[in-house]
Coordinates of C-alpha atoms in Angstrom, one line a residue:
X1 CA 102.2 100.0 101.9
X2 CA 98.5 93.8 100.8
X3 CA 98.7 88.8 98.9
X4 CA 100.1 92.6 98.8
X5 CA 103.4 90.0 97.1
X6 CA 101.3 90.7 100.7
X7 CA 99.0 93.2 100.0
X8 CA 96.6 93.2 96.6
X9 CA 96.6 96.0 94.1
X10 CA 94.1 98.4 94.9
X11 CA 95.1 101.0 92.1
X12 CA 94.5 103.8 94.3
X13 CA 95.9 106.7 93.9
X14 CA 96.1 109.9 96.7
X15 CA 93.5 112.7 95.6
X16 CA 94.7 114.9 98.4
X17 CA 98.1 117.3 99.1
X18 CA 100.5 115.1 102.3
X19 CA 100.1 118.9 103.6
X20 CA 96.5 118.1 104.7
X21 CA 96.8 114.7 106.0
X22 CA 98.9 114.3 109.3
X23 CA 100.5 111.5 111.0
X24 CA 99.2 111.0 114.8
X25 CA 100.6 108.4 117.1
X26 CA 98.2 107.4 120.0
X27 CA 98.1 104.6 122.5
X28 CA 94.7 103.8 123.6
X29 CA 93.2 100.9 125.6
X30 CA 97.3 99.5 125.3
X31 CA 96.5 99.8 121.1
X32 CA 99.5 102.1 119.1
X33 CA 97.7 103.9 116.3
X34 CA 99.7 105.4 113.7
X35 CA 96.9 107.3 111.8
X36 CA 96.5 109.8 109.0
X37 CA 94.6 113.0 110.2
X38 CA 92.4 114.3 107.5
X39 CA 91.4 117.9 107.8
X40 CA 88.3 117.5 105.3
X41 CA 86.6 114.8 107.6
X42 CA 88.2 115.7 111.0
X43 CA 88.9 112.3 111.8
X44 CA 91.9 109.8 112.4
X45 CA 91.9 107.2 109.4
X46 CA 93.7 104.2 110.8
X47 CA 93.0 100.8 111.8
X48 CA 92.4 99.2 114.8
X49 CA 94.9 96.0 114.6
X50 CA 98.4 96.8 114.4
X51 CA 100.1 97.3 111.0
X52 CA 97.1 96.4 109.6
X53 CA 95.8 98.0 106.3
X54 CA 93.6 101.6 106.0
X55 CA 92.4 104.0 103.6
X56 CA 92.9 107.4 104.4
X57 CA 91.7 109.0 101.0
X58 CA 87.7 108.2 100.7
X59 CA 87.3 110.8 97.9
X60 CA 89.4 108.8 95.3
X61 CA 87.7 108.0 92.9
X62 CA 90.2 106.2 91.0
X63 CA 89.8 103.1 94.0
X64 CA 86.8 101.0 94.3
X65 CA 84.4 102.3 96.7
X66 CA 85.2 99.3 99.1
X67 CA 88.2 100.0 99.3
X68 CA 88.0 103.9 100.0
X69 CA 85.7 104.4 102.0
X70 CA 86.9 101.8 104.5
X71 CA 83.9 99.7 104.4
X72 CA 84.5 96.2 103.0
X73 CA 81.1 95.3 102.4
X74 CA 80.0 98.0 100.2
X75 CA 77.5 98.9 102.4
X76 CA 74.8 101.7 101.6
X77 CA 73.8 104.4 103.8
X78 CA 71.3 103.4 105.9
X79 CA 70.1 105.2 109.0
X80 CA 71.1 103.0 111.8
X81 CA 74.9 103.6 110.4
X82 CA 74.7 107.3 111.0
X83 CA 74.8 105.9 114.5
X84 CA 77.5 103.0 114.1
X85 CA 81.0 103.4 116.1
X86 CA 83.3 104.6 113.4
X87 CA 80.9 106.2 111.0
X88 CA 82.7 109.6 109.3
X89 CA 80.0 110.5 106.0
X90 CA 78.9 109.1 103.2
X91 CA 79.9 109.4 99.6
X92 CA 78.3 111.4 96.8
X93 CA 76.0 109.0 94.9
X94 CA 77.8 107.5 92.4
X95 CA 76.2 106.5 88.9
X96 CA 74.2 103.6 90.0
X97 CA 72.8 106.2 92.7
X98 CA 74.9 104.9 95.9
X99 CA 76.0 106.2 98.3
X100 CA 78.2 104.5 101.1
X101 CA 79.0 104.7 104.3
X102 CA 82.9 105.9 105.1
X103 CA 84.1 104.6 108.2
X104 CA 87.2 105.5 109.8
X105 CA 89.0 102.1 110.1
X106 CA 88.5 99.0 108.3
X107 CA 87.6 97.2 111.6
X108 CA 84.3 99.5 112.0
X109 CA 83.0 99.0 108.2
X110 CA 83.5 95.4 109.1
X111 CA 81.9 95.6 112.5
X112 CA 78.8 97.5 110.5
X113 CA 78.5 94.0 107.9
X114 CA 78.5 92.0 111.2
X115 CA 75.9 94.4 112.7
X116 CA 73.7 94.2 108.9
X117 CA 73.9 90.0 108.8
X118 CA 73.1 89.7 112.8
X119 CA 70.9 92.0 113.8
X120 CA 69.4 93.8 110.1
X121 CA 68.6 90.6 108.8
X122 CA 68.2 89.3 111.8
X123 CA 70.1 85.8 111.7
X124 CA 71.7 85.9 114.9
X125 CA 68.4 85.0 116.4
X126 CA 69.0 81.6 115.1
X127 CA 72.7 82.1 115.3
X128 CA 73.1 80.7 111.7
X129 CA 72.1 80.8 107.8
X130 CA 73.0 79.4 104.6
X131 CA 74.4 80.9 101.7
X132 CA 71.3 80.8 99.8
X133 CA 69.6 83.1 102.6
X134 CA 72.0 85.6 102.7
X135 CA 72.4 85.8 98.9
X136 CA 68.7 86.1 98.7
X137 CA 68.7 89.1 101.8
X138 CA 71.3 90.3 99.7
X139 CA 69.6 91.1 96.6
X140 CA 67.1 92.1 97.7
X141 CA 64.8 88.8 97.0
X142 CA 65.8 89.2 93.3
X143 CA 66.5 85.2 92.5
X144 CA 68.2 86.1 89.3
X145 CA 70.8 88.5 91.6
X146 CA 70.7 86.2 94.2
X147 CA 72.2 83.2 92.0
X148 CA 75.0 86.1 90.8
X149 CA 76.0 86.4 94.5
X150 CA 75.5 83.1 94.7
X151 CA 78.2 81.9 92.3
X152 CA 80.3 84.6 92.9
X153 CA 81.2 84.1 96.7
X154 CA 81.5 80.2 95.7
X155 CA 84.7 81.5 93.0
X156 CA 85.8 84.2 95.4
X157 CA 86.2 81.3 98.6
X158 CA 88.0 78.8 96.5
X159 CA 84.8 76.7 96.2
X160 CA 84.6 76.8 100.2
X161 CA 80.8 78.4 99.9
X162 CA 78.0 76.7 97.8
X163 CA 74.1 77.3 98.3
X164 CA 73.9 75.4 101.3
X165 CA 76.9 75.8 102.9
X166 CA 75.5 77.0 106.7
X167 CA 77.0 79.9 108.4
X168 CA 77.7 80.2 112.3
X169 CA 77.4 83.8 113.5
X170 CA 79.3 82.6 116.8
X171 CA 82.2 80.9 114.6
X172 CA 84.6 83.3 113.8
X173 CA 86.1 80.7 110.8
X174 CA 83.3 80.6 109.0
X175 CA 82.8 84.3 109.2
X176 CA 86.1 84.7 108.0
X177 CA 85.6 82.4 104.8
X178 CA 82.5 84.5 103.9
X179 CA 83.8 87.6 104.7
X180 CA 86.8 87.1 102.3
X181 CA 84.7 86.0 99.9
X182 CA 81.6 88.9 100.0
X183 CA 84.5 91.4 100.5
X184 CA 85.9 90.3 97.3
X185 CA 82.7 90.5 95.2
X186 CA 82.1 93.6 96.0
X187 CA 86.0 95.0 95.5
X188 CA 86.3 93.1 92.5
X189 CA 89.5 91.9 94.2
X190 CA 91.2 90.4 96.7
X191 CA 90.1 92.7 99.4
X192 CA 93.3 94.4 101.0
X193 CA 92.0 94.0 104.5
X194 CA 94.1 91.5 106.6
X195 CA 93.0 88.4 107.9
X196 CA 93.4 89.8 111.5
X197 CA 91.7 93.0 111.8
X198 CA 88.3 90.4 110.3
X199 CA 88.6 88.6 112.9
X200 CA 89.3 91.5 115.4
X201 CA 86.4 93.4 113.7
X202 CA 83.8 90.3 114.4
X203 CA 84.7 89.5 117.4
X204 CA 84.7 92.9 118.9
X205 CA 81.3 93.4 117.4
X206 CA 80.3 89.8 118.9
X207 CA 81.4 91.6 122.1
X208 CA 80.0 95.1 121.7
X209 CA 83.7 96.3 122.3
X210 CA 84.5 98.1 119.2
X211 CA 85.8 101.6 120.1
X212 CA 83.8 104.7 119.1
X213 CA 87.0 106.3 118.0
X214 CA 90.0 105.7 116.9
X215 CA 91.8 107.8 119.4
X216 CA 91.1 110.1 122.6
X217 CA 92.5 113.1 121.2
X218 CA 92.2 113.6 117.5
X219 CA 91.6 117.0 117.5
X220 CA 95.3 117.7 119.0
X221 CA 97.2 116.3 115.3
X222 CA 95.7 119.1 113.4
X223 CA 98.1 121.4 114.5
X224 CA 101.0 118.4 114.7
X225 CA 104.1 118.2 112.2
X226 CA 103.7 115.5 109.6
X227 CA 106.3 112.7 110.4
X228 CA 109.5 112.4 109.2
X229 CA 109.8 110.3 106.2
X230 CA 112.9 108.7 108.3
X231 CA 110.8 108.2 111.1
X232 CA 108.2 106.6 109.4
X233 CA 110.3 103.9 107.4
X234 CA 112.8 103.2 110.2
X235 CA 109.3 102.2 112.4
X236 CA 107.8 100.3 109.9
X237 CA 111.0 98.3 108.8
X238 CA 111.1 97.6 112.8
X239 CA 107.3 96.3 112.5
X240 CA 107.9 94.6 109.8
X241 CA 111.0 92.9 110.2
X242 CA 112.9 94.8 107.7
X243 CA 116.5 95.7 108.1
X244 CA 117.0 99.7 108.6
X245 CA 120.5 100.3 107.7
X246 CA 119.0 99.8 103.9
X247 CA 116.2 102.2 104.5
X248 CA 118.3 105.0 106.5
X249 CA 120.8 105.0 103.6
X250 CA 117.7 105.8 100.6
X251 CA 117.0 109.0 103.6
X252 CA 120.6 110.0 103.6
X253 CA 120.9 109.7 99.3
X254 CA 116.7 112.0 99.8
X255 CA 118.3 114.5 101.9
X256 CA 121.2 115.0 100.3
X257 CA 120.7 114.8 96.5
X258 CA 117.0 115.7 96.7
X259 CA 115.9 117.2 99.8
X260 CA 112.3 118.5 98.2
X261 CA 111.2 114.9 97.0
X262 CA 108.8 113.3 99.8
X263 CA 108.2 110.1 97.7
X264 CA 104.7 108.1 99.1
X265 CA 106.8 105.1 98.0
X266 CA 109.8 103.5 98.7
X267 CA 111.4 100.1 98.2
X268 CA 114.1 97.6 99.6
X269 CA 115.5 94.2 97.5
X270 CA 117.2 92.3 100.6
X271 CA 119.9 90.1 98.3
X272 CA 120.7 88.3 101.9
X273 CA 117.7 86.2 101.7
X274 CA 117.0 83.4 99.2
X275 CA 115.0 83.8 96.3
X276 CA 112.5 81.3 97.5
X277 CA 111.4 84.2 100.2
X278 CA 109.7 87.2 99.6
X279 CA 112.4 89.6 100.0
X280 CA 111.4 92.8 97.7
X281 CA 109.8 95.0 100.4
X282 CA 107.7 98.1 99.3
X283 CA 106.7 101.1 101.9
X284 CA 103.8 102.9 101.4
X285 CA 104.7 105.9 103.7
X286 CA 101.0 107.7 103.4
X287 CA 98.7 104.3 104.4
X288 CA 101.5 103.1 106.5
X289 CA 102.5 99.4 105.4
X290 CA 104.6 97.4 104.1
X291 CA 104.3 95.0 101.0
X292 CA 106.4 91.7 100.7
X293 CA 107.6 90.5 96.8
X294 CA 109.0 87.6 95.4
X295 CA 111.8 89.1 93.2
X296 CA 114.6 87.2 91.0
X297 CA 118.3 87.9 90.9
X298 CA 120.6 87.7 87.5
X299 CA 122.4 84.4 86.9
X300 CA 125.2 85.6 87.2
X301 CA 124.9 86.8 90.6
X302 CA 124.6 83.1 91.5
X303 CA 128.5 81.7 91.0
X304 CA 128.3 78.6 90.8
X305 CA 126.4 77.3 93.8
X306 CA 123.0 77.4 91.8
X307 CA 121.3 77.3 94.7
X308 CA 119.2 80.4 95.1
X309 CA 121.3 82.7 96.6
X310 CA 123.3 86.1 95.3
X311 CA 126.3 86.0 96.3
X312 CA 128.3 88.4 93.0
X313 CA 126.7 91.4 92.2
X314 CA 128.3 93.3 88.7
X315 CA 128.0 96.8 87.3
X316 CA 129.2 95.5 83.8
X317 CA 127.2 94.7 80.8
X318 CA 127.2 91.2 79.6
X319 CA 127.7 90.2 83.4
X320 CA 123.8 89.4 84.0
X321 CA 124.3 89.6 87.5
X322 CA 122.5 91.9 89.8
X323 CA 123.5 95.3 91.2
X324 CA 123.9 96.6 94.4
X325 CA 123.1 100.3 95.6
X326 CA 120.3 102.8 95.4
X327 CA 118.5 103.2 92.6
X328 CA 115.8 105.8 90.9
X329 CA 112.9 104.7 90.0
X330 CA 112.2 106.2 86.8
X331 CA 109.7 106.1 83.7
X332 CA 106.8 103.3 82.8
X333 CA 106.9 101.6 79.6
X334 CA 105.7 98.1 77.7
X335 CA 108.5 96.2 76.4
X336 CA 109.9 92.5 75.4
X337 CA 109.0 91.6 79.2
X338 CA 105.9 93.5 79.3
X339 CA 105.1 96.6 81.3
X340 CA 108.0 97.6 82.8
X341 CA 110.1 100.2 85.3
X342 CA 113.2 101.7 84.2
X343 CA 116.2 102.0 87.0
X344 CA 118.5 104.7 87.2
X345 CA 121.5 103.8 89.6
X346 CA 122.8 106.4 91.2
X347 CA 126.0 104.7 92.8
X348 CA 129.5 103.8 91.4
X349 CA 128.1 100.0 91.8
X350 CA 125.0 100.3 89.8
X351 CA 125.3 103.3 87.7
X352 CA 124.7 101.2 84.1
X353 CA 121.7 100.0 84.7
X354 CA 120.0 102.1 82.5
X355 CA 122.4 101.2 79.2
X356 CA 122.3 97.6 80.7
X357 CA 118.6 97.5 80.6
X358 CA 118.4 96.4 84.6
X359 CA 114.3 97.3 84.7
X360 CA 111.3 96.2 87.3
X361 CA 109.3 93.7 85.0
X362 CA 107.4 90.4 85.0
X363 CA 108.6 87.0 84.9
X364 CA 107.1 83.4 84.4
X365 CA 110.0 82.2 86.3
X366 CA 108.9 84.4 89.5
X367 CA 106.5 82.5 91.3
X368 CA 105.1 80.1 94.6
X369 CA 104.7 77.3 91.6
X370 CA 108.6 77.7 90.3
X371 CA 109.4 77.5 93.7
X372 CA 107.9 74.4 94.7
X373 CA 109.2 72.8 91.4
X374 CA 113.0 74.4 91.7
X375 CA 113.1 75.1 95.8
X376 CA 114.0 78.5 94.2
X377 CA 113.4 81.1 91.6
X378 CA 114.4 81.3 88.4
X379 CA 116.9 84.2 87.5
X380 CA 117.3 87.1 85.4
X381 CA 119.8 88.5 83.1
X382 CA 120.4 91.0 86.2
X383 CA 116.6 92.8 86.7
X384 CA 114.6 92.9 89.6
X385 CA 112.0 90.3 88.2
X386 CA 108.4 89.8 89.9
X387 CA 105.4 88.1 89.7
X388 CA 102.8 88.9 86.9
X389 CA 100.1 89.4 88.7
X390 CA 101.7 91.5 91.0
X391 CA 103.8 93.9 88.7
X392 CA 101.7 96.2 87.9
X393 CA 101.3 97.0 91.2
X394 CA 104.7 97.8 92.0
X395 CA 105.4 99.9 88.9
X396 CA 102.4 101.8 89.4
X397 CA 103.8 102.3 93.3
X398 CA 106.9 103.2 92.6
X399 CA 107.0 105.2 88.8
X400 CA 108.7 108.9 88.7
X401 CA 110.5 109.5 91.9
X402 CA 110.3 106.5 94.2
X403 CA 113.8 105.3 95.7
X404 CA 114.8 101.4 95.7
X405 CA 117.7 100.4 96.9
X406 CA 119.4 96.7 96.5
X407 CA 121.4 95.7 99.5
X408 CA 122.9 92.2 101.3
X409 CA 123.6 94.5 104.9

């Protein structure tokens, strides 16, 4: 399922079998909860804003401990988290010797950085601070660490923070800009957390209203079937605005032609919206989200109306125009273009894309900036082409087995 095109890269990878990580649908206090049981931890990983991003593998240790564990801030056991609503464990100590509080929702490990900056350091008794006394609470009083945090929430906020920029507990703006910013830092990356469940996290830790749990009766999904894959894509393309027809015909081509594959990944290229919109769609059937691209046509799916739109689609070589149908996502590899995807079509209309060379790679012409100079992308010689900074991400998603299908219905 983050920026990620909406969601950012977060290189994680799953470190446990589906078998041992159930889907659970609750509705609590009028909240739907779509969660991933984990057996290990006996708990429902999830989040507490709708659609909104969660790990649900806090073992990984491919991902960055912010990201895993759920807790944003990074923040070190300490023994008033043992009794925070949402606390689950605490990692291992890594090789620096920490070890960090998992929580079972985003929204809690960010209620837990509210709790530390109002009540730890004790700030909300004035109800404000600047930068420079957070940094310095921060490190500890280390001024050498404290200019490093310093300068790095002043890059990470778009130059929004400085030294003496002063922070309202009671503004939930400003606690936003900072938050971004610290979250950042310490994921050495856009932080994959939506804007939303921030705010919700703040403001229901402003209010003392953040649930203990994330639902009433976790310990009934142990014993529950996992989710259909079907089920799971048709409710997310609802969520998320996504036609289905697309995503029931990649669950027909599963079941038929390879009924044992449960790919975590799975992709749609909407050809009925203009390049100028995000319209390459990625599911992330395990974490529960969807991820919006940017993603070029070929040129000679345009006609002659050059005006951002595919409107011919071609199975023939020297056509450069874009193919329709479903496709399998196949092996990795660096080429002309970069790191790459090669495409296997599996349908009468796309079935040279492999002697065509129709690949996921990178493009300069892929872009917000090309848009705003052309109103529209630039095209391809026929390949899905994305964003630079975003195609590693996708590859990585979608390498050996994931299904993406290109479609205009």
């Amino acid at each position: 399922m983050a920026p990620r095109g909406n969601r950012i890269d977060t290189g994680r990878k799953r470190s446990a079998h589906y078998g041992s990580e159930q889907d659970s649908v609750e509705i609590v206090s009028g909240r739907v909860y779509h969660g991933v049981a984990n057996k290990s931890y006996k708990v429902l990983f999830d989040s507490l804003e709708p659609s909104g991003w969660f790990s649900a593998s806090p073992t990984d240790l491919n991902v960055n401990r912010a990201i895993r564990t759920n807790n944003p801030g990074a923040l070190n056991i300490s023994a008033w988290q043992r009794t925070r609503p949402g606390f689950v464990d605490v990692t291992p100590p890594d090789s620096g010797g920490n070890r960090t509080t998992i929580y079972r929702t985003p929204e809690h490990g960010i209620g837990a950085w509210y709790h530390l900056l109002a009540e730890v350091y004790g700030f909300s008794a004035a109800g404000n601070f600047t930068v420079y006394q957070l940094a310095n609470r921060y490190s500890g009083g280390n001024e050498g660490a404290t200019q490093v945090y310093i300068q790095a929430w002043r890059n990470w906020s778009g130059n929004q923070l400085d030294r003496d920029t002063v922070v309202h507990l009671n503004d939930t703006g400003e606690m936003l800009i900072l938050a971004k910013a610290m979250f950042a830092h310490e994921a050495g990356q856009i932080s994959p957390v939506r804007d939303n469940q921030i705010m919700y996290a703040i403001e229901a830790e402003r209010a003392g209203s953040l649930p203990t749990s994330v639902s009433g009766r976790e310990e009934e999904c142990w014993n529950t079937d996992l989710a259909d894959d079907a089920d799971i894509l048709t409710r997310l393309a609802v969520e998320h605005g996504v036609r289905p027809a697309p995503v029931e015909e990649m669950v027909r081509y599963r079941d038929l032609y390879k009924p044992s594959s449960r790919p975590r990944y799975w992709a749609v290229l909407d050809f009925s919206l203009n390049s100028r919109e995000k319209r390459l769609f990625v599911f992330d059937t395990l974490e529960r989200g969807v991820d919006r691209y940017y993603c070029a046509h070929g040129r000679g799916s345009e006609g002659s109306a050059n005006d951002g739109l595919a409107t011919v689609f071609s199975n023939r070589s020297g056509s450069n125009a874009s193919s329709l149908g479903i496709y399998l996502c196949s092996e990795t590899y660096y080429g002309e273009n970069g790191y790459s995807l090669r495409l296997d079509g599996v349908e009468d209309s796309n079935s040279n894309a492999r002697s065509r060379a129709i690949v996921v790679h990178g493009a300069k012409y892929v872009s917000e900036r090309w848009i705003r100079d052309h109103g529209y992308l630039g095209r391809s010689h026929g390949c899905p082409a994305v964003e630079h900074q975003y195609v590693a991400q996708i590859v990585n998603a979608l390498a050996s087995g994931s299904l993406l299908i290109a479609s205009t219905t």
